[in-house]
């Protein structure tokens, strides 16, 4: 199977050769910046399965979990495409909005609900974790 996606202006394109390991909705405070006030949906793949074409810029910051996170985005259209934790370089998180087929992302949990605003719409059909969940693998 092949999963494809990219940024809004199509300067950045990626292909993934394996199914997702996991998808989660994240309501951490930082994701609210990236998600225009909402949480973000992030689909995790093995880093080695993802190939990227096009230029990305990197913004590094320390997450509430204490991890140094790298968030990579298209410098032309500003779309955030990937995030990676320095501590777990074998995993890459794809911003699910960049998938050509959004159905590929099937969220299984909501994380960082402790940081969500009172009006956040959180799907009670999935487990919710107040903070950082255990690593995917
Ligand atoms: Zn772009
Ligand atoms: Zn987050």
PDB file of N, CA and C and ligand atoms in Angstrom, residues 26-32 40 42 71 95 111-112, ligand 2:
ATOM      1  N   UNK A  26      -4.635  15.542  19.542  1.00  0.00           N
ATOM      2  CA  UNK A  26      -3.855  16.157  20.631  1.00  0.00           C
ATOM      3  C   UNK A  26      -4.359  17.565  20.919  1.00  0.00           C
ATOM      4  N   UNK A  27      -4.662  17.796  22.201  1.00  0.00           N
ATOM      5  CA  UNK A  27      -5.147  19.108  22.632  1.00  0.00           C
ATOM      6  C   UNK A  27      -4.097  19.838  23.457  1.00  0.00           C
ATOM      7  N   UNK A  28      -2.826  19.505  23.311  1.00  0.00           N
ATOM      8  CA  UNK A  28      -1.817  20.253  24.061  1.00  0.00           C
ATOM      9  C   UNK A  28      -1.864  21.715  23.614  1.00  0.00           C
ATOM     10  N   UNK A  29      -1.371  22.588  24.459  1.00  0.00           N
ATOM     11  CA  UNK A  29      -1.487  24.020  24.182  1.00  0.00           C
ATOM     12  C   UNK A  29      -0.819  24.371  22.868  1.00  0.00           C
ATOM     13  N   UNK A  30       0.302  23.738  22.586  1.00  0.00           N
ATOM     14  CA  UNK A  30       1.010  24.059  21.353  1.00  0.00           C
ATOM     15  C   UNK A  30       0.188  23.661  20.124  1.00  0.00           C
ATOM     16  N   UNK A  31      -0.468  22.510  20.205  1.00  0.00           N
ATOM     17  CA  UNK A  31      -1.297  22.091  19.072  1.00  0.00           C
ATOM     18  C   UNK A  31      -2.439  23.070  18.822  1.00  0.00           C
ATOM     19  N   UNK A  32      -2.888  23.751  19.865  1.00  0.00           N
ATOM     20  CA  UNK A  32      -3.961  24.730  19.667  1.00  0.00           C
ATOM     21  C   UNK A  32      -3.478  25.908  18.825  1.00  0.00           C
ATOM     22  N   UNK A  40      -5.096  19.014  17.240  1.00  0.00           N
ATOM     23  CA  UNK A  40      -4.577  18.517  15.965  1.00  0.00           C
ATOM     24  C   UNK A  40      -4.752  17.006  15.907  1.00  0.00           C
ATOM     25  N   UNK A  42      -2.931  13.624  14.537  1.00  0.00           N
ATOM     26  CA  UNK A  42      -1.570  13.233  14.177  1.00  0.00           C
ATOM     27  C   UNK A  42      -1.500  11.731  13.960  1.00  0.00           C
ATOM     28  N   UNK A  71       9.033  20.551  14.671  1.00  0.00           N
ATOM     29  CA  UNK A  71       7.819  20.680  13.879  1.00  0.00           C
ATOM     30  C   UNK A  71       8.220  21.257  12.532  1.00  0.00           C
ATOM     31  N   UNK A  95       0.778  15.403  10.252  1.00  0.00           N
ATOM     32  CA  UNK A  95      -0.453  16.158  10.515  1.00  0.00           C
ATOM     33  C   UNK A  95      -1.520  15.628   9.565  1.00  0.00           C
ATOM     34  N   UNK A 111      -5.429  12.983  23.473  1.00  0.00           N
ATOM     35  CA  UNK A 111      -4.393  13.196  24.497  1.00  0.00           C
ATOM     36  C   UNK A 111      -4.330  14.679  24.880  1.00  0.00           C
ATOM     37  N   UNK A 112      -3.735  14.926  26.040  1.00  0.00           N
ATOM     38  CA  UNK A 112      -3.592  16.288  26.583  1.00  0.00           C
ATOM     39  C   UNK A 112      -4.951  16.972  26.755  1.00  0.00           C
TER      40      UNK A 112
HETATM   41 ZN1  LIG B   2      -0.146  18.462  20.876  1.00  0.00          ZN
END
